[in-house]
Coordinates of C-alpha atoms in Angstrom, one line a residue:
Chain G
M1 CA 79.6 119.7 85.0
A2 CA 80.4 120.7 88.3
A3 CA 84.4 121.2 87.9
T4 CA 84.4 124.0 85.7
A5 CA 85.1 126.6 87.5
L6 CA 88.1 127.6 89.5
P7 CA 87.2 127.3 92.4
R8 CA 88.3 130.4 95.1
T9 CA 88.8 130.2 99.1
R10 CA 86.0 131.7 100.0
G11 CA 87.9 134.7 102.5
H12 CA 85.8 135.7 105.4
A13 CA 85.7 140.1 104.5
R14 CA 87.7 140.0 108.5
P15 CA 85.8 143.1 109.4
S16 CA 89.0 146.2 110.1
A17 CA 87.6 147.8 113.1
R18 CA 88.5 146.2 116.5
R19 CA 85.8 144.5 117.4
P20 CA 84.8 143.6 121.1
L21 CA 86.7 140.3 123.1
G22 CA 85.1 137.4 123.2
I23 CA 86.0 136.5 126.2
V24 CA 84.5 132.3 126.1
P25 CA 85.5 131.3 123.1
T26 CA 89.1 132.5 123.3
G27 CA 89.5 131.5 127.0
V28 CA 88.0 128.1 125.6
L29 CA 90.4 127.9 123.2
V30 CA 93.2 129.3 125.3
L31 CA 92.6 125.8 127.9
G32 CA 92.0 123.8 124.8
A33 CA 95.9 125.3 123.6
I34 CA 97.3 124.9 126.9
Y35 CA 96.5 120.9 127.3
T36 CA 97.6 120.3 123.9
L37 CA 101.4 121.9 124.4
F38 CA 101.4 121.0 127.8
P39 CA 103.0 117.0 127.0
V40 CA 104.9 118.6 124.4
S41 CA 106.6 121.0 126.9
W42 CA 106.8 118.6 129.8
V43 CA 109.3 116.8 127.7
V44 CA 111.1 119.1 126.3
V45 CA 111.8 120.6 129.9
A46 CA 112.6 116.9 130.8
A47 CA 114.8 116.2 128.3
T48 CA 116.9 118.9 129.9
K49 CA 117.2 116.6 133.0
S50 CA 120.1 115.1 134.6
K51 CA 119.2 111.1 135.7
A52 CA 119.1 112.8 139.5
E53 CA 117.1 115.7 138.5
L54 CA 114.4 113.7 136.3
F55 CA 113.2 112.1 140.1
S56 CA 113.3 115.5 142.2
T57 CA 113.6 118.8 141.2
S58 CA 109.8 121.0 140.1
T59 CA 108.3 119.0 136.8
F60 CA 108.8 122.6 135.1
A61 CA 112.6 123.4 136.4
P62 CA 115.2 122.8 133.6
G63 CA 117.7 120.9 134.6
T64 CA 121.2 120.9 133.4
G65 CA 121.5 117.6 131.4
L66 CA 120.5 118.3 128.1
L67 CA 124.1 117.6 126.3
S68 CA 124.5 114.2 128.8
N69 CA 121.7 113.4 127.6
L70 CA 122.1 113.7 123.3
A71 CA 125.1 112.0 124.2
D72 CA 124.6 108.9 125.6
L73 CA 121.3 108.8 123.5
F74 CA 123.8 108.4 120.6
A75 CA 125.8 106.7 122.0
Y76 CA 123.0 103.9 122.8
R77 CA 123.9 100.7 121.1
D78 CA 126.0 102.4 118.0
G79 CA 124.3 105.2 117.1
V80 CA 121.0 103.4 116.3
F81 CA 119.7 106.4 116.4
W82 CA 120.0 108.2 114.3
L83 CA 119.7 105.1 112.0
W84 CA 115.9 104.8 113.2
L85 CA 115.8 109.5 112.6
L86 CA 117.1 108.3 109.2
N87 CA 115.3 105.3 108.1
T88 CA 112.1 106.9 109.3
V89 CA 112.9 110.6 107.1
L90 CA 113.3 107.0 104.0
Y91 CA 110.0 105.8 104.4
A92 CA 107.7 108.7 104.8
G93 CA 109.7 110.4 101.9
G94 CA 110.1 108.2 99.9
G95 CA 106.8 106.8 100.4
A96 CA 105.0 110.0 100.3
V97 CA 106.3 110.6 96.8
L98 CA 104.8 107.9 95.0
S99 CA 102.1 107.8 97.5
T100 CA 101.2 111.9 96.0
A101 CA 102.0 110.2 92.2
V102 CA 100.0 108.2 92.5
S103 CA 97.4 109.2 94.2
T104 CA 97.5 112.3 91.9
I105 CA 97.3 110.2 88.6
S106 CA 94.3 108.7 90.0
G107 CA 92.1 111.0 91.0
Y108 CA 93.2 112.9 88.2
T109 CA 92.3 110.2 85.8
L110 CA 89.0 108.9 87.6
A111 CA 87.8 112.8 88.0
K112 CA 88.3 113.5 83.9
Y113 CA 87.6 111.0 81.7
S114 CA 84.8 109.1 81.6
F115 CA 85.6 105.9 80.6
P116 CA 83.5 102.0 81.2
G117 CA 84.5 101.0 84.6
R118 CA 85.3 103.9 86.1
G119 CA 82.0 103.9 89.0
L120 CA 83.5 100.3 89.8
I121 CA 87.5 101.2 89.9
F122 CA 86.9 104.1 92.1
N123 CA 85.2 101.8 94.5
L124 CA 87.5 99.6 94.9
L125 CA 89.8 102.5 95.6
I126 CA 87.9 103.8 98.0
G127 CA 86.6 101.2 99.3
G128 CA 89.8 100.5 100.9
I129 CA 89.5 103.8 103.2
L130 CA 87.0 100.8 105.5
V131 CA 89.6 98.0 105.4
P132 CA 90.8 97.7 109.4
S133 CA 94.8 98.0 108.7
V134 CA 95.5 94.4 110.7
V135 CA 93.7 93.1 108.2
L136 CA 95.7 94.1 105.8
A137 CA 98.5 93.8 107.8
I138 CA 99.5 90.4 108.5
P139 CA 98.9 88.5 105.5
Q140 CA 100.6 91.6 103.8
Y141 CA 103.7 90.0 106.4
L142 CA 103.1 86.8 105.3
L143 CA 103.4 87.5 101.8
F144 CA 106.3 89.3 101.6
S145 CA 107.6 86.0 104.1
K146 CA 107.1 84.3 101.2
A147 CA 109.2 86.6 98.7
G148 CA 111.9 86.4 100.0
L149 CA 111.2 90.7 101.4
A150 CA 110.0 90.5 105.1
D151 CA 112.0 93.2 106.8
T152 CA 113.8 94.8 104.8
Y153 CA 112.6 98.1 103.6
W154 CA 110.6 97.6 100.4
S155 CA 108.0 95.7 103.1
V156 CA 107.8 99.0 104.8
L157 CA 108.0 101.3 102.0
L158 CA 105.4 99.3 98.9
P159 CA 102.5 98.4 101.6
Q160 CA 101.8 102.5 102.2
I161 CA 102.1 104.0 99.3
L162 CA 97.9 103.2 98.1
H163 CA 96.0 104.9 100.0
P164 CA 92.3 105.5 99.0
Y165 CA 91.6 108.7 101.2
S166 CA 94.7 110.5 98.9
I167 CA 92.5 108.9 96.0
Y168 CA 90.1 110.8 97.1
L169 CA 91.4 113.5 97.2
A170 CA 93.2 114.2 94.5
R171 CA 89.9 113.2 93.0
I172 CA 88.0 116.2 94.5
Y173 CA 91.1 118.6 93.6
S174 CA 91.0 117.7 89.4
Q175 CA 87.3 118.1 89.6
A176 CA 88.1 121.7 91.0
A177 CA 90.9 123.2 89.9
I178 CA 90.8 121.4 86.3
P179 CA 88.5 123.2 83.7
G180 CA 87.8 120.7 81.6
S181 CA 87.9 123.8 78.9
L182 CA 91.4 123.6 79.8
L183 CA 91.6 119.9 78.6
E184 CA 89.4 120.6 74.8
A185 CA 92.1 123.3 74.0
G186 CA 95.2 121.5 74.8
R187 CA 93.4 118.3 73.1
L188 CA 92.6 120.3 69.4
D189 CA 96.1 121.8 69.8
G190 CA 97.2 118.3 69.7
A191 CA 98.8 117.3 72.4
G192 CA 98.8 114.2 73.7
E193 CA 97.0 112.5 76.7
W194 CA 100.2 112.4 79.0
R195 CA 102.0 116.4 77.5
L196 CA 98.0 117.9 78.7
F197 CA 98.8 115.8 82.2
R198 CA 102.1 116.8 82.4
Q199 CA 102.2 120.6 81.5
V200 CA 98.5 121.7 82.5
A201 CA 96.5 119.7 84.9
L202 CA 100.0 118.8 87.1
P203 CA 100.9 122.9 87.8
L204 CA 96.9 123.7 88.6
L205 CA 97.5 120.2 91.3
T206 CA 100.4 121.2 92.7
P207 CA 98.7 123.1 95.8
G208 CA 97.0 120.1 96.2
M209 CA 99.7 117.5 95.6
A210 CA 101.8 119.1 98.1
T211 CA 98.7 118.6 101.2
I212 CA 98.5 115.0 99.8
F213 CA 102.6 114.5 100.3
L214 CA 102.3 115.8 103.6
F215 CA 99.3 113.7 104.5
Q216 CA 101.0 111.2 103.2
F217 CA 103.7 112.1 104.6
V218 CA 102.8 112.4 108.7
A219 CA 101.1 108.9 108.6
I220 CA 103.6 107.3 107.4
W221 CA 106.0 109.1 109.7
N222 CA 103.2 107.8 113.3
N223 CA 102.6 104.3 111.6
F224 CA 104.0 101.2 114.0
L225 CA 102.0 98.9 113.1
L226 CA 102.9 97.6 109.9
P227 CA 106.3 98.3 110.7
F228 CA 106.7 96.2 114.1
I229 CA 105.1 94.0 112.1
M230 CA 107.3 93.7 109.0
L231 CA 110.6 94.8 110.6
G232 CA 113.0 92.2 113.8
D233 CA 116.5 93.7 111.9
D234 CA 116.3 97.5 114.5
H235 CA 118.9 98.8 111.8
R236 CA 116.0 99.2 110.1
F237 CA 113.3 100.3 112.7
P238 CA 111.7 104.0 111.9
L239 CA 111.6 105.4 115.0
T240 CA 108.1 104.6 116.2
V241 CA 109.5 101.1 116.9
G242 CA 112.7 102.5 118.3
L243 CA 111.0 104.3 120.4
Y244 CA 108.6 101.3 121.6
T245 CA 111.2 98.8 122.2
L246 CA 113.7 100.9 124.3
L247 CA 110.5 101.2 126.1
A248 CA 110.3 97.6 126.0
A249 CA 114.1 97.8 127.4
G250 CA 113.7 100.5 129.3
A251 CA 110.3 100.1 131.5
N252 CA 111.7 98.6 134.5
Q253 CA 115.1 100.2 134.8
P254 CA 113.9 104.2 135.9
S255 CA 118.0 104.6 134.8
L256 CA 117.5 104.5 131.7
Y257 CA 114.4 106.9 131.7
N258 CA 116.6 110.0 130.4
L259 CA 117.3 108.5 127.3
I260 CA 113.6 106.9 126.4
I261 CA 112.5 110.8 126.9
T262 CA 115.4 112.8 125.5
G263 CA 114.5 110.5 122.7
T264 CA 110.9 111.2 122.0
M265 CA 111.6 114.7 123.0
L266 CA 114.5 115.0 119.5
S267 CA 111.4 112.9 117.6
L268 CA 109.6 115.1 117.6
I269 CA 111.1 118.0 116.6
P270 CA 111.4 117.0 112.6
L271 CA 107.5 116.4 112.4
I272 CA 106.7 119.4 114.8
A273 CA 109.2 122.3 112.4
L274 CA 107.3 120.4 109.2
F275 CA 103.5 121.4 110.0
L276 CA 104.5 124.4 111.2
T277 CA 106.8 125.9 107.9
M278 CA 104.1 124.3 105.9
Q279 CA 100.7 125.3 107.5
R280 CA 99.5 127.1 104.4
Y281 CA 99.2 123.5 102.9
W282 CA 97.4 122.3 105.5
R283 CA 94.5 124.4 105.3
T284 CA 93.7 125.0 101.4
D285 CA 94.3 120.9 101.0
L286 CA 91.5 120.9 103.8
S287 CA 89.2 123.8 102.7
G288 CA 89.8 123.3 98.8
G289 CA 87.8 119.5 100.2
A290 CA 85.3 121.3 102.4
V291 CA 84.3 123.7 99.7
K292 CA 82.5 120.7 97.6
S293 CA 81.9 118.4 100.0
Chain T
M1 CA 75.6 117.3 78.5
R2 CA 76.4 114.4 76.5
S3 CA 77.2 116.2 73.5
P4 CA 78.2 114.0 70.3
K5 CA 82.1 115.3 70.5
K6 CA 82.2 114.2 74.2
G7 CA 81.9 111.0 72.9
A8 CA 84.4 111.2 69.7
R9 CA 86.5 112.4 73.0
A10 CA 86.2 109.5 75.0
G11 CA 86.4 107.1 72.6
R12 CA 90.0 109.2 71.3
A13 CA 91.3 108.2 74.9
G14 CA 90.9 104.9 74.3
A15 CA 93.4 103.0 76.7
V16 CA 95.0 105.7 78.4
P17 CA 92.5 105.9 81.4
Y18 CA 93.3 102.6 82.1
L19 CA 97.0 102.8 81.9
F20 CA 97.0 106.1 84.1
L21 CA 95.0 104.3 86.8
A22 CA 97.7 100.6 85.9
P23 CA 99.7 102.1 89.2
A24 CA 96.6 102.5 91.8
M25 CA 94.8 99.1 90.4
A26 CA 98.5 96.8 90.7
L27 CA 99.0 98.1 94.2
F28 CA 95.6 97.5 95.2
A29 CA 95.9 93.9 93.5
L30 CA 99.3 93.1 95.4
F31 CA 98.8 95.1 98.9
M32 CA 95.1 95.2 99.2
A33 CA 93.4 91.9 97.4
L34 CA 95.7 90.2 97.7
P35 CA 96.1 90.0 101.7
I36 CA 93.0 90.5 102.2
G37 CA 92.1 87.2 100.2
Y38 CA 95.1 85.6 101.7
T39 CA 92.9 86.1 104.7
I40 CA 89.8 84.9 103.8
Y41 CA 92.0 81.8 102.8
L42 CA 93.8 81.3 106.6
S43 CA 90.9 81.6 108.6
L44 CA 89.4 78.3 106.3
R45 CA 92.1 76.7 107.1
R46 CA 94.0 74.8 110.6
T47 CA 97.0 72.8 111.2
K48 CA 96.3 68.7 111.3
V49 CA 98.8 67.5 113.8
S50 CA 99.5 63.4 112.3
G51 CA 100.7 61.1 115.2
L52 CA 102.5 62.9 117.8
G53 CA 103.2 66.6 115.9
L54 CA 107.1 65.1 115.0
G55 CA 109.0 66.0 111.8
K56 CA 108.5 67.3 109.0
G57 CA 105.0 66.0 107.6
A58 CA 103.7 66.0 111.3
R59 CA 102.3 69.5 110.3
T60 CA 99.4 69.6 107.2
E61 CA 97.3 72.3 107.1
V62 CA 94.4 71.2 106.7
F63 CA 90.8 72.9 105.8
A64 CA 88.3 73.7 108.8
G65 CA 85.6 74.8 107.7
L66 CA 83.7 78.2 109.8
A67 CA 85.5 75.9 112.8
N68 CA 88.3 78.8 113.2
Y69 CA 85.1 81.8 113.4
A70 CA 83.1 79.5 116.1
A71 CA 86.4 79.4 118.1
A72 CA 87.1 83.7 117.3
V73 CA 83.3 84.3 118.6
G74 CA 83.6 82.4 121.1
D75 CA 86.1 83.6 122.4
G76 CA 85.5 85.4 125.8
E77 CA 88.9 87.2 126.1
L78 CA 88.2 88.5 123.1
W79 CA 84.7 90.0 124.2
A80 CA 86.5 90.3 127.2
G81 CA 88.8 92.1 124.8
W82 CA 85.5 93.7 122.8
L83 CA 84.3 95.7 125.9
R84 CA 87.3 97.0 127.5
V85 CA 87.7 98.6 123.1
I86 CA 83.8 100.3 122.8
A87 CA 84.5 101.7 126.9
Y88 CA 87.5 103.5 125.7
G89 CA 86.0 103.6 121.9
A90 CA 82.5 105.7 123.8
L91 CA 84.6 107.5 125.8
V92 CA 86.7 108.3 123.1
L93 CA 84.4 109.6 120.6
A94 CA 82.3 111.2 122.7
L95 CA 85.1 113.5 123.9
M96 CA 87.2 113.7 120.9
L97 CA 84.5 115.1 118.8
G98 CA 82.6 117.0 121.4
L99 CA 85.5 119.0 122.0
A100 CA 86.7 119.1 117.8
L101 CA 82.9 121.1 118.2
V102 CA 82.9 123.0 120.3
F103 CA 86.6 124.6 119.0
A104 CA 86.2 124.1 115.7
L105 CA 82.3 126.8 116.6
M106 CA 84.6 128.9 119.0
L107 CA 87.2 129.7 116.3
D108 CA 84.7 130.8 114.4
A109 CA 83.4 132.8 117.1
A110 CA 82.3 136.3 115.8
H111 CA 84.6 137.7 118.5
V112 CA 87.8 134.9 119.3
R113 CA 91.3 136.1 119.3
L114 CA 94.0 133.9 119.8
A115 CA 92.7 132.2 117.0
R116 CA 95.2 131.7 114.4
L117 CA 97.7 130.5 117.3
T118 CA 95.2 128.9 119.6
R119 CA 94.6 126.8 116.4
I120 CA 97.6 125.8 116.0
S121 CA 98.4 124.3 118.9
I122 CA 95.7 122.5 119.0
F123 CA 96.4 120.5 115.3
L124 CA 99.8 120.0 116.3
P125 CA 98.7 117.0 118.0
Y126 CA 98.6 115.1 114.9
A127 CA 102.2 115.8 114.1
V128 CA 102.9 113.4 117.0
P129 CA 103.4 110.0 116.7
G130 CA 101.0 107.5 118.4
V131 CA 103.9 106.1 120.4
A132 CA 105.3 109.6 121.1
A133 CA 102.0 110.7 122.8
T134 CA 101.8 107.7 125.3
L135 CA 106.0 107.9 125.7
M136 CA 104.5 111.6 126.9
W137 CA 101.6 110.5 128.7
G138 CA 102.5 107.5 130.5
F139 CA 105.7 109.5 131.7
L140 CA 103.2 111.8 133.5
Y141 CA 100.9 108.9 134.6
L142 CA 104.3 107.8 136.7
P143 CA 103.8 108.7 140.2
S144 CA 107.4 108.9 140.1
L145 CA 107.3 112.3 137.5
S146 CA 103.4 112.4 137.8
P147 CA 103.7 116.5 138.5
F148 CA 100.2 115.7 139.3
G149 CA 100.5 113.7 142.1
E150 CA 100.5 110.2 143.4
H151 CA 97.2 109.2 141.3
P152 CA 97.0 105.7 140.5
F153 CA 96.5 107.4 137.0
L154 CA 97.8 103.5 135.8
S155 CA 95.7 101.4 137.4
A156 CA 93.1 98.5 136.5
D157 CA 90.1 101.2 137.5
L158 CA 91.5 104.2 135.9
V159 CA 93.8 102.7 132.8
T160 CA 90.6 102.6 130.4
F161 CA 90.4 106.6 130.6
S162 CA 94.0 107.6 131.1
M163 CA 94.3 105.3 127.6
A164 CA 91.3 107.4 125.7
N165 CA 92.8 110.8 127.2
V166 CA 96.2 110.1 125.2
A167 CA 93.6 109.2 121.9
V168 CA 91.5 112.5 122.8
W169 CA 94.3 114.6 122.9
G170 CA 96.2 113.0 119.4
G171 CA 92.9 112.9 117.9
T172 CA 91.1 116.2 118.5
G173 CA 93.2 119.0 116.3
F174 CA 92.8 116.9 113.0
N175 CA 89.0 116.7 113.4
M176 CA 88.3 120.4 114.5
L177 CA 90.6 121.9 111.6
V178 CA 88.6 119.0 109.1
L179 CA 84.9 120.7 111.5
Y180 CA 86.4 124.4 111.2
T181 CA 87.4 124.8 107.3
N182 CA 84.0 123.5 106.8
L183 CA 82.6 126.5 108.4
R184 CA 84.3 128.6 106.8
A185 CA 82.6 127.7 103.7
V186 CA 79.6 128.9 104.4
P187 CA 78.9 131.6 103.3
R188 CA 78.6 135.1 106.3
E189 CA 75.2 136.4 105.0
Y190 CA 74.0 133.3 106.4
Y191 CA 74.6 134.6 110.0
E192 CA 74.4 138.1 109.9
A193 CA 70.6 137.5 108.0
A194 CA 70.1 135.3 111.1
R195 CA 71.7 138.4 113.9
I196 CA 69.7 140.6 112.0
D197 CA 66.7 138.7 112.7
G198 CA 68.4 138.7 116.7
A199 CA 69.6 135.8 117.2
S200 CA 72.9 134.7 119.9
E201 CA 76.0 134.0 119.1
L202 CA 75.0 130.0 120.7
G203 CA 71.8 130.3 119.0
I204 CA 73.6 130.2 116.0
A205 CA 75.9 127.9 116.0
L206 CA 73.4 125.9 117.3
R207 CA 70.7 126.3 114.9
I208 CA 72.5 127.0 112.1
K209 CA 76.5 126.1 112.1
I210 CA 75.7 122.3 113.8
P211 CA 72.6 121.8 111.4
I212 CA 75.8 122.6 108.3
L213 CA 78.3 119.7 110.0
V214 CA 76.3 117.6 110.3
P215 CA 77.9 116.1 107.0
S216 CA 81.2 115.8 108.0
I217 CA 80.1 114.9 112.5
I218 CA 79.1 111.7 110.3
L219 CA 82.1 111.4 107.8
T220 CA 84.8 112.3 111.1
T221 CA 82.9 110.1 112.9
V222 CA 82.9 107.6 110.8
F223 CA 86.7 107.4 110.7
S224 CA 86.6 107.7 113.9
V225 CA 85.1 104.1 114.2
I226 CA 87.0 102.4 112.1
A227 CA 90.2 103.9 114.1
T228 CA 88.9 103.2 117.5
V229 CA 87.9 99.7 117.1
Q230 CA 91.5 98.5 115.9
V231 CA 93.5 100.2 118.7
F232 CA 96.5 99.2 118.7
T233 CA 99.7 101.5 119.3
E234 CA 98.2 103.3 122.8
P235 CA 97.7 100.5 125.0
T236 CA 101.1 98.1 124.0
T237 CA 103.1 100.9 124.0
L238 CA 101.4 102.0 127.7
R239 CA 101.8 98.8 128.3
P240 CA 105.6 97.9 129.5
L241 CA 104.7 101.0 132.5
T242 CA 102.0 99.3 134.0
N243 CA 100.9 95.4 134.5
T244 CA 97.2 96.3 134.2
I245 CA 97.1 96.2 130.4
S246 CA 97.1 92.5 128.9
S247 CA 98.7 91.0 125.5
T248 CA 95.1 90.7 124.5
W249 CA 93.5 94.5 126.4
S250 CA 92.1 94.8 122.5
P251 CA 90.5 92.2 119.7
L252 CA 93.8 93.5 117.5
M253 CA 96.0 93.0 120.2
K254 CA 94.9 89.6 120.2
V255 CA 95.3 89.0 117.0
Y256 CA 99.0 90.1 116.9
R257 CA 99.5 87.8 119.8
D258 CA 97.9 84.6 118.1
A259 CA 100.5 85.7 114.9
F260 CA 103.2 86.6 116.3
V261 CA 103.7 84.9 119.9
T262 CA 101.4 81.9 119.9
G263 CA 101.6 81.3 116.1
D264 CA 98.3 80.6 115.7
L265 CA 97.9 82.5 111.8
Y266 CA 94.5 80.2 111.4
S267 CA 93.2 81.3 114.6
A268 CA 94.8 85.1 114.2
A269 CA 93.6 85.3 110.3
A270 CA 89.7 84.9 111.4
T271 CA 89.6 87.6 114.4
S272 CA 90.8 89.7 111.8
M273 CA 88.3 89.0 109.6
V274 CA 85.9 88.8 112.4
I275 CA 87.2 92.4 113.6
A276 CA 87.2 93.6 109.7
G277 CA 82.7 92.1 109.5
I278 CA 83.0 94.8 113.0
S279 CA 84.3 97.1 112.0
L280 CA 82.5 97.3 109.1
V281 CA 79.0 97.4 110.4
L282 CA 80.1 99.6 112.9
S283 CA 80.3 102.7 110.0
F284 CA 78.3 100.5 107.1
G285 CA 75.0 102.8 108.7
F286 CA 77.0 105.6 109.4
L287 CA 77.9 105.4 105.2
R288 CA 75.2 105.2 104.6
V289 CA 74.1 109.2 105.1
V290 CA 77.5 109.7 104.0
K291 CA 78.4 108.4 100.7
N292 CA 75.6 110.8 98.8
R293 CA 76.6 114.4 100.5
A294 CA 80.2 113.8 101.6
F295 CA 81.6 111.2 99.1
G296 CA 79.2 113.3 95.9
E297 CA 79.3 110.5 93.7
S298 CA 79.1 112.5 90.1

């Protein structure tokens, strides 16, 4: 079996001596970074501008209106923006926790047990990658309507738990990180299958689970189509749908631009913070997947 | 190797694997199989109006055969949407995957500086929701706010490029990271041997690194094609800022309009099946190649 050895992230022995500067690669990457940071830095600066400054001062000149913009945003429709933020945390956090749990145990089972129908179940679950979200979102809405659950938190939370790619990743981690001999030894000691999963497999899978959690958290946080279709009451909106309605209401009223820009800026902060603090897991996972592929 | 002991163990596990897979299979049945089946069902139905169409019993649902599919395939507006999305998608795929490949190779190059900082920066848009990305760029495109002067970024001629830019901005970093981590898994000795043979850095990139990356490039292409065919968020979010994007700009937007604005669920269902079919056809060719290498069924 391929997965008996513990994989090690293959480190590159970086030579300790200073190498010469590669002007081309460094230059290309710096240009790329400027391109990606440009709109983000613009929205941060623009959020500090007052209504008048937004259209008059030069693009990257900081303004004086940040506090009043924030006050306006939080006053908008009795603070519905806060609610959008809380809802998003709930959808993304709750959905990602459930999704990680389901993906982990499914991937582990598909990797570590042989049983009739394994190939079929794997192909069914993974085949979901190819199903366009539109084929799902509209009938999901209709079915939730029939069950009386459309326009509820459940209607956004439940359809996002099953995530084929996470199951695929969990299967790869399990193959790579859990030596079959360890499970075998546990069985000889009389441990039950659930206990083996909880006490032997889970600790070994933790880094992979963190990555699956992050992927799913970001995917749900960024999702627009599903909540846009499912929800009608703006008290249950996540940020993406909320910001869209803010734009749809304010596109023709430049006086509302500050509100939209400040809202966009605030909506970036939680995810970028998570993203920067969890750097380690973005990398572990992806290289873990890459080594096996 | 299959030993008797292993067979005995699998027997002992009995129902356990099925129990462990039960949550995933239940979710699959409820939120994947059932909706797909329901879409197929709806796509074969239509509303029959009797009399003046007034009153409770006047509208009934009847079997329509393939009429909705015929209408979807014969719908000029849908085909116009496909053409717009194909032009947009070709642009996005070429630019996004091209840039991702270039950045990955540069990160992996021998004498690069600032690699960590630039890598994080280029990956950062992954953490930005499509709606927020479109809003930021959308405002930057507005002549009254744009630092690029009075270019008509959202005019009928340029709007496809402007929208493609949002998608390229948002998607390059993730694809770059996938390719880069694949490169990192390659033993350095490959390159040392090539260098001893007198290969240049460019030669190593072209002759060794790119061939190694082919399976991941195919995989990222498949996912990008699937995502692009379903483009919805960017044009929908940009629409309030310009009158050059119709409510049926992309096929998916048309499905949304048919289902929720026009209220014709049946043709929306047929159209979404057509979209699913086309994205399956588009990605199936790639996937056949990928299946053995990247999905590594062992």
